[in-house]
Short mmCIF file of C-alpha atoms and ligand atoms in Angstrom, two decimals:
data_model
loop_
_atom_site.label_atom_id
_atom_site.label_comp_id
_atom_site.label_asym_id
_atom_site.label_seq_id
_atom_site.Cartn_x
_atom_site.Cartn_y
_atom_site.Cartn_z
CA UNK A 1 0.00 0.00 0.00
CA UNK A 2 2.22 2.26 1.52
CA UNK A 3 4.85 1.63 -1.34
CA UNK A 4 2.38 2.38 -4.57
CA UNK A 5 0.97 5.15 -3.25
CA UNK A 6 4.74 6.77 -3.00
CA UNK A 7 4.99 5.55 -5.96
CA UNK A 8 2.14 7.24 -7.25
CA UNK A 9 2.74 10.42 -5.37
CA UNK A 10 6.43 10.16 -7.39
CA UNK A 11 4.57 9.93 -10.59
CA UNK A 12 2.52 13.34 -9.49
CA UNK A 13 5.69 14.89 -8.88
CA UNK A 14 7.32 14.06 -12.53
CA UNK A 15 4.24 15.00 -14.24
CA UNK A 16 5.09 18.28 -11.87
CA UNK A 17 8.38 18.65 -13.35
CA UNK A 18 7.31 17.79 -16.47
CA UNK A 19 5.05 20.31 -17.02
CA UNK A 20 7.37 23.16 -15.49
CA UNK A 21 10.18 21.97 -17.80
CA UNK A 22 7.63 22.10 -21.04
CA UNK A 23 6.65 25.65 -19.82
CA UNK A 24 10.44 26.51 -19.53
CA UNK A 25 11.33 25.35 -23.13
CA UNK A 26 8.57 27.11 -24.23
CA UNK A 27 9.67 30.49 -23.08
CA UNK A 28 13.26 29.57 -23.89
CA UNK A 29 12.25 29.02 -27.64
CA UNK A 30 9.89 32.65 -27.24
CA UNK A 31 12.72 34.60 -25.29
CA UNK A 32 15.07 34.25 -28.36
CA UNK A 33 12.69 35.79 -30.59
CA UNK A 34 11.36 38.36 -28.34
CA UNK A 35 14.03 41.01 -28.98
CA UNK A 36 13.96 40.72 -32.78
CA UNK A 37 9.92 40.82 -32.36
CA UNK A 38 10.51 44.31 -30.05
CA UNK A 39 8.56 42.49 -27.34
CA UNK A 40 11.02 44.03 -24.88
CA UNK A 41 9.99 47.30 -23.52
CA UNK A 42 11.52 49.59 -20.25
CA UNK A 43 9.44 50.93 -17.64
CA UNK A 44 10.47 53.49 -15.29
CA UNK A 45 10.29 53.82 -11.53
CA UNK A 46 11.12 56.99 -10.18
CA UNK A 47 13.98 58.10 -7.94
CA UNK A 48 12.99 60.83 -5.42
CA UNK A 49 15.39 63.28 -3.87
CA UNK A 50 14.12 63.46 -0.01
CA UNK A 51 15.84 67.07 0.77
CA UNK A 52 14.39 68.46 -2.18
CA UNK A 53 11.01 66.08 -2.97
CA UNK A 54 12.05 66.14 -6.62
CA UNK A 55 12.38 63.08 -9.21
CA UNK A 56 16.52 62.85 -9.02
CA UNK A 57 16.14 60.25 -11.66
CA UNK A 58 14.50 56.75 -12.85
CA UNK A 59 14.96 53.30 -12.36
CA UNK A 60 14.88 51.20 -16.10
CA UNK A 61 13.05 47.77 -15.83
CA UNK A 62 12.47 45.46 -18.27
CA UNK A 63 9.43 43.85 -19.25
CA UNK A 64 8.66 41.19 -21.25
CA UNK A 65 5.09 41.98 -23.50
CA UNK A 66 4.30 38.10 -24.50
CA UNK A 67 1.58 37.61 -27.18
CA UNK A 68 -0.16 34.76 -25.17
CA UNK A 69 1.06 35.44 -21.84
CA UNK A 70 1.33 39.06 -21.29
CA UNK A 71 3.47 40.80 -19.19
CA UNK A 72 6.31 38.43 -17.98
CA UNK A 73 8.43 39.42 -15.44
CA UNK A 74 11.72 40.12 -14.96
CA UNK A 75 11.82 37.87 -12.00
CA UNK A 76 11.14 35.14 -14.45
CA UNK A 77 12.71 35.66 -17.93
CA UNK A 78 15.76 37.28 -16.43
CA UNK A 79 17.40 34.29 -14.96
CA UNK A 80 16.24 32.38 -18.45
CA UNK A 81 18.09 35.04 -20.32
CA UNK A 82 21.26 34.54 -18.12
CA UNK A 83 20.90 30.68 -18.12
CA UNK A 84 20.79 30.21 -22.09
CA UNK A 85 22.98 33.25 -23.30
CA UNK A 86 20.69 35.91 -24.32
CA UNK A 87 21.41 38.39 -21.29
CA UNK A 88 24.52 39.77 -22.92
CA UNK A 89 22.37 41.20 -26.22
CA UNK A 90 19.15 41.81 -23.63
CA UNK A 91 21.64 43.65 -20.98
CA UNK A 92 23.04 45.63 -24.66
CA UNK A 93 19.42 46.44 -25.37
CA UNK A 94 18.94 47.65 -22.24
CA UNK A 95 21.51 50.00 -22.03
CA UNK A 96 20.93 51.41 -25.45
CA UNK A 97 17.14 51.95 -24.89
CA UNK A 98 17.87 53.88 -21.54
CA UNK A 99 20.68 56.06 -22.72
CA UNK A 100 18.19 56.76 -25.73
CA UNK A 101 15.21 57.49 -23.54
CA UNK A 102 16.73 59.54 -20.90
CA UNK A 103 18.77 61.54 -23.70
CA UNK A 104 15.63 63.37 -23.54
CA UNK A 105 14.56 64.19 -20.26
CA UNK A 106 15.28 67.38 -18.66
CA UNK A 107 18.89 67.99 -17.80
CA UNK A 108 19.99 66.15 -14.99
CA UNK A 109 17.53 63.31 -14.58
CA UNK A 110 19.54 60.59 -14.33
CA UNK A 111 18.76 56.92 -15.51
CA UNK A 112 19.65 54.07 -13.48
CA UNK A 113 19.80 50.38 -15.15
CA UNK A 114 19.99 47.15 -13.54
CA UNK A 115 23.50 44.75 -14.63
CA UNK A 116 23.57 40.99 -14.61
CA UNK A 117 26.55 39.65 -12.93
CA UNK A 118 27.25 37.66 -16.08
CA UNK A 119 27.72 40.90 -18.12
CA UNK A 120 30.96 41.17 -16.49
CA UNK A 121 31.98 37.66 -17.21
CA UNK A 122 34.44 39.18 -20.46
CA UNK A 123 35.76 42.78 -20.73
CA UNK A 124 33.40 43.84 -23.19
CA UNK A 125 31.09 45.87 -21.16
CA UNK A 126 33.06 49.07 -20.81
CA UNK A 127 33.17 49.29 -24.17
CA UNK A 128 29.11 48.55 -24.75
CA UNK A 129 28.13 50.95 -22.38
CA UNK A 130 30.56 53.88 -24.23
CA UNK A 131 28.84 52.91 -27.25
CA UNK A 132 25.33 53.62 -25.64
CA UNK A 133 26.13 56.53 -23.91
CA UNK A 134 27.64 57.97 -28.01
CA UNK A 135 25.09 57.00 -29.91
CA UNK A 136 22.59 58.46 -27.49
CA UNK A 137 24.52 61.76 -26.74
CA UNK A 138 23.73 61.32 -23.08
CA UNK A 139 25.98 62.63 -20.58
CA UNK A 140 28.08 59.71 -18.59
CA UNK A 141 27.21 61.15 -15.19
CA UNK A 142 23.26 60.80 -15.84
CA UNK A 143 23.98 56.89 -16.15
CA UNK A 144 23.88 55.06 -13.09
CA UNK A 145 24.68 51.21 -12.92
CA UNK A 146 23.15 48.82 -10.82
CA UNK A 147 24.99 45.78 -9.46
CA UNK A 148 24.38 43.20 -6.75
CA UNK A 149 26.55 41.46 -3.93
CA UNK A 150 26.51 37.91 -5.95
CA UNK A 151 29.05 40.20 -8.38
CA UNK A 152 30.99 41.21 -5.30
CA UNK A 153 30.85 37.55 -3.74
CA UNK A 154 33.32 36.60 -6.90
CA UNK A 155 35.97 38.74 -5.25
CA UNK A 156 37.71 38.85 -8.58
CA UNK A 157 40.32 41.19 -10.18
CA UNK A 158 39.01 41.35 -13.29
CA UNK A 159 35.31 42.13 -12.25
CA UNK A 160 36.62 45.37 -10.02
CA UNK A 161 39.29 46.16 -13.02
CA UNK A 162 35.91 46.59 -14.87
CA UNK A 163 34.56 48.45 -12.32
CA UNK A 164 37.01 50.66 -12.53
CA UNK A 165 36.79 50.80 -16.04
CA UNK A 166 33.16 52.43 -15.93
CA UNK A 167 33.59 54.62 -13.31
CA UNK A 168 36.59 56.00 -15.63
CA UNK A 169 33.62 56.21 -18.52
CA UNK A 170 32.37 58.72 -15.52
CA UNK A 171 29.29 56.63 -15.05
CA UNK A 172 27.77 56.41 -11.28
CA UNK A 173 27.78 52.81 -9.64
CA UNK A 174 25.52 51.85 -7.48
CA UNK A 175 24.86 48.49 -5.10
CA UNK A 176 21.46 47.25 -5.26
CA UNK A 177 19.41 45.00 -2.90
CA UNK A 178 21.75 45.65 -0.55
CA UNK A 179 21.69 43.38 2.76
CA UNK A 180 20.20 40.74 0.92
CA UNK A 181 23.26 38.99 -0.43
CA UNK A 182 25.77 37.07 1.55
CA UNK A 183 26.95 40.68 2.19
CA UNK A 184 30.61 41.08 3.43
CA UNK A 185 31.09 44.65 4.00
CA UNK A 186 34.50 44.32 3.22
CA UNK A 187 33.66 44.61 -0.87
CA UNK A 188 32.28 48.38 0.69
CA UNK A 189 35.83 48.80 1.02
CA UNK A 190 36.69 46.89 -2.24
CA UNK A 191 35.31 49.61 -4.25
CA UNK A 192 33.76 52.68 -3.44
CA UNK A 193 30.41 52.69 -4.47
CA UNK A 194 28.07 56.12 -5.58
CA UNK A 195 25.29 54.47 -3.87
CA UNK A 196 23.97 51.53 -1.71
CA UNK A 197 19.95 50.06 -2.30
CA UNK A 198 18.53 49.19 0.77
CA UNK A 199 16.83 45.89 -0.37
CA UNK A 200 12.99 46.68 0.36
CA UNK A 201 12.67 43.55 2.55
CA UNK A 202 13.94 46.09 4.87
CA UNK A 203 11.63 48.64 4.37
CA UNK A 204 8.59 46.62 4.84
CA UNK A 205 10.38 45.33 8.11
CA UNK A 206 10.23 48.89 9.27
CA UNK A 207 6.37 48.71 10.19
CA UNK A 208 6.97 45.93 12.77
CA UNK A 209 9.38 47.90 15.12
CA UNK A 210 12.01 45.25 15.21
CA UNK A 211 15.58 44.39 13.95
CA UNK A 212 15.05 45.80 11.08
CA UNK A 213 14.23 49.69 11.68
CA UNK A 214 17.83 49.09 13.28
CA UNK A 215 19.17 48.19 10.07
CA UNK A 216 18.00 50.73 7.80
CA UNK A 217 19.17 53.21 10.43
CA UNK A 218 22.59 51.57 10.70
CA UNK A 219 23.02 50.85 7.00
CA UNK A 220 21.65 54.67 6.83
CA UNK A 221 24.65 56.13 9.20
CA UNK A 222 27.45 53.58 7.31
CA UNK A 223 26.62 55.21 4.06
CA UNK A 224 26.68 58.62 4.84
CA UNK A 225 29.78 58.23 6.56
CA UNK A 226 31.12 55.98 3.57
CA UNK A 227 29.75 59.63 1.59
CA UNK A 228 27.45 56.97 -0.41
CA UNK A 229 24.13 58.24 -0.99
CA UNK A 230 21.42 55.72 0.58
CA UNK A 231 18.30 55.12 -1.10
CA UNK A 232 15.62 53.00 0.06
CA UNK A 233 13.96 50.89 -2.49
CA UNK A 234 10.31 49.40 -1.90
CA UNK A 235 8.57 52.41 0.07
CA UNK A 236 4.63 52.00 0.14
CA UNK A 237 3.19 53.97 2.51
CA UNK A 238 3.33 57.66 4.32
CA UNK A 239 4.61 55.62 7.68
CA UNK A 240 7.70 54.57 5.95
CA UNK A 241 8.51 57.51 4.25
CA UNK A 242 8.04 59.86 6.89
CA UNK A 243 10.45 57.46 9.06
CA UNK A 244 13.37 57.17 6.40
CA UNK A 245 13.07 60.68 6.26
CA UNK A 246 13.56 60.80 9.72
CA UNK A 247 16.43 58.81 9.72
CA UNK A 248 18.33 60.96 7.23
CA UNK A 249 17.90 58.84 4.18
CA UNK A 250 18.93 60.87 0.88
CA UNK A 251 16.64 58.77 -1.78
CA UNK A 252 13.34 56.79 -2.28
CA UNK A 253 11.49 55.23 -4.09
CA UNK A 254 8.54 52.35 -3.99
CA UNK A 255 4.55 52.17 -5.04
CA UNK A 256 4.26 55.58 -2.38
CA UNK A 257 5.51 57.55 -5.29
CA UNK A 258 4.42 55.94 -8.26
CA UNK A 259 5.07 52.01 -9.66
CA UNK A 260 7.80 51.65 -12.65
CA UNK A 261 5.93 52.84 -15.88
CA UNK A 262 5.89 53.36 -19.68
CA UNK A 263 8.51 55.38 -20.78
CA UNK A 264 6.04 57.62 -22.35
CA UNK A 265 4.61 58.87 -18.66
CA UNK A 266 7.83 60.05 -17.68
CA UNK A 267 7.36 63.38 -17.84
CA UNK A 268 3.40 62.55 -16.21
CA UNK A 269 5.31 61.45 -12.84
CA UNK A 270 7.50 64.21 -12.54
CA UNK A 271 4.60 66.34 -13.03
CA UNK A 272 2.24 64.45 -10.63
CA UNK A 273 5.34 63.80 -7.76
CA UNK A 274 5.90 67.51 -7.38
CA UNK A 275 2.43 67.52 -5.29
CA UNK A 276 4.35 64.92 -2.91
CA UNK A 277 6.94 66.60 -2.10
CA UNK A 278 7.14 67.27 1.20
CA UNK A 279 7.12 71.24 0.87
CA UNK A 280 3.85 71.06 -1.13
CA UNK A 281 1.99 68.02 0.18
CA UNK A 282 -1.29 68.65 1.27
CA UNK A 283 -2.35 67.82 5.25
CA UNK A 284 -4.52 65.11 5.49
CA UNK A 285 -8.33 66.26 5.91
P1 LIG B 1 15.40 45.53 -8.58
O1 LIG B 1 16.43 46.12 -9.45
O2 LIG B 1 15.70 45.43 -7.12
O3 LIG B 1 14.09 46.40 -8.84
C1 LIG B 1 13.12 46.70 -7.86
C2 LIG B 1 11.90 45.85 -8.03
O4 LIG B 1 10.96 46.19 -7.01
C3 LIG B 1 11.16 46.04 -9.35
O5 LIG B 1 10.57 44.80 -9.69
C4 LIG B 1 10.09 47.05 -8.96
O6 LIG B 1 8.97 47.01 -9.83
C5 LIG B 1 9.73 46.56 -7.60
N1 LIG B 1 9.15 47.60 -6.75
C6 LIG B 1 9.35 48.94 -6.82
N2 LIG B 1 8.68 49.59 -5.85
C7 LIG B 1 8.03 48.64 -5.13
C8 LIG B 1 7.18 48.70 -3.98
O7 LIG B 1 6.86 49.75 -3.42
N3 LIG B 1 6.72 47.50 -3.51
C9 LIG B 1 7.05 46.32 -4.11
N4 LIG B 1 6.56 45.20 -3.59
N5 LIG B 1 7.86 46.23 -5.19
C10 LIG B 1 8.35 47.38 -5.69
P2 LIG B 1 10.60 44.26 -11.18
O8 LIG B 1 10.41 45.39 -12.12
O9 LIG B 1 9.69 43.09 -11.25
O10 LIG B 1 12.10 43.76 -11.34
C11 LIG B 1 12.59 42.68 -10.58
C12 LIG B 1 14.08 42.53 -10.71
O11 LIG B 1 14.41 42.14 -12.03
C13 LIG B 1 14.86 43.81 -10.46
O12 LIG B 1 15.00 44.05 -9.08
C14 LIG B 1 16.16 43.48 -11.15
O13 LIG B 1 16.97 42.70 -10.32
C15 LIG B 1 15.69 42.63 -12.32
N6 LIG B 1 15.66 43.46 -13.54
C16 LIG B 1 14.70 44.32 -13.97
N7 LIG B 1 15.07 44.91 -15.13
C17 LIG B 1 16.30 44.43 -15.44
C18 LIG B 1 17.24 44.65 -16.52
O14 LIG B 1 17.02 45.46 -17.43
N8 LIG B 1 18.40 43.93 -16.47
C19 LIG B 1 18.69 43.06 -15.46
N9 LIG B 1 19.86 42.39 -15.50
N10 LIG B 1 17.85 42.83 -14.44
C20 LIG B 1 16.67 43.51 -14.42
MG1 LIG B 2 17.61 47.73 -9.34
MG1 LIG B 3 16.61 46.25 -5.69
MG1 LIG B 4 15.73 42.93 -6.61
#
């Protein structure tokens, strides 16, 4: 009895796999067509200046517009792309599309765009993001570059030569999800980042009064003394916002403000965020 019915359960779980695997091919097989097919598209999230309640800049984040499926997200296709090879043309597309886009927003708004650890795998990417930055005309300094702690975790010469590389371009770098990783913060020391992402696990932490309100202000107070600006990503309500405020935090940005949109309502949220800035906002009634 006790054996068929493991057995059975066993055949459940293949059928399981099976179907997950059949799913996975599928989007394999539609992710290398999707760029040619301009199924790619950016949104933009944006990045707002606490001292001043202005949009410093926006977050670029891909999405995926499938025929059948709709929206895919990055959480999914991303790690696909980087599996089977295609995140080095994706991660090129990505760059090229930003630069393009933020080329013509108003002086100063910067553009920030996420990296995949595997485009530093070869020394090409210097030399890709030049290109984008040319061919769109926009200024280095309004580029920002997002990494994660899984790059730093490969403690590797040629990954910080790299580094290096793009911060000579005069592009900003910044460390995303930070905390989240198997964080060491000797790579803080490694190579001195523009900015550090306080992962929004974090933030949402912050409305339970426990560890991690201690974090953020910690990771808040190592920053500013490291002269990295600190943003806080994930920031959905007033509570929050008024608290990293509070704590001195120099950037946010989360569903509070707006969520990441078309490129084409870019200048619609920098109109719209003015009213939430915190000289203008209205008292509650
Ligand atoms: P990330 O870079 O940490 O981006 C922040 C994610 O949090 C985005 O998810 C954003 O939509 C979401 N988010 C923003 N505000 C809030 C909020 O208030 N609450 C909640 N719950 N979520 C919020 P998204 O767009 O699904 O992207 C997921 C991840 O995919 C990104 O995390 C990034 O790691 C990756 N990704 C996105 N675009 C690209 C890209 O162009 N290249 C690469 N390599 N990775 C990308
Ligand atoms: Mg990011
Ligand atoms: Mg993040
Ligand atoms: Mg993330």
């Amino acid at each position: 009895r006790a054996k068929s019915e493991g057995g059975s359960t066993f055949r459940f779980f293949e059928a399981g796999m099976d179907e997950e695997m059949r799913f996975r091919r599928h989007l394999e097989v539609d992710l290398r067509a999707a760029l040619a097919k301009e199924e790619l598209e950016l949104f933009y999230q944006p990045l707002v200046h606490v001292g001043s309640g202005h949009v410093s800049g926006f977050e670029a984040l891909i999405r995926w517009r499938h025929p059948e499926r709709g929206l895919v997200s990055p959480a999914v296709f991303i790690p696909l792309a980087e599996e089977i090879g295609l995140i080095k043309p994706i991660g090129a597309w990505v760059l090229r599309r930003a630069c393009a886009d933020a080329a013509l927003w108003p002086e100063g708004v910067k553009v920030a765009v996420n990296l995949s650890p595997v485009q530093f795998r070869d020394g090409s990417l210097p030399g890709i993001v030049a290109a984008a930055l040319q061919s769109s005309g926009l200024p280095a300094e309004r580029l920002e570059l997002e990494i994660t702690e899984s790059l730093m975790l490969m403690d590797d010469q040629a990954v910080l030569k790299i580094l290096h590389d793009l911060r000579r371009l005069g592009t900003r770098i910044a460390m995303d999800d930070f905390g989240t990783g198997y964080s060491s913060l000797s790579y803080l020391r490694r190579f001195p980042f523009d900015k550090i992402k306080i992962d929004q696990s974090f933030i949402r932490g912050l409305d339970e009064q426990g560890d991690a309100a201690a974090i953020v202000r910690a990771v808040i107070s190592l920053g500013q003394s490291l002269g990295m600006t600190v943003n806080a990503e994930g920031v959905e309500t007033e509570e929050q916002f008024s608290t990293l405020r509070a704590q001195g935090c120099g950037e946010v940005q989360g569903y509070f403000f707006s969520p990441p949109r078309p490129g084409g309502e870019v200048q619609a949220m920098m109109r719209n965020l003015g009213a939430k800035s915190p000289a203008t906002a209205q008292p509650p009634c």
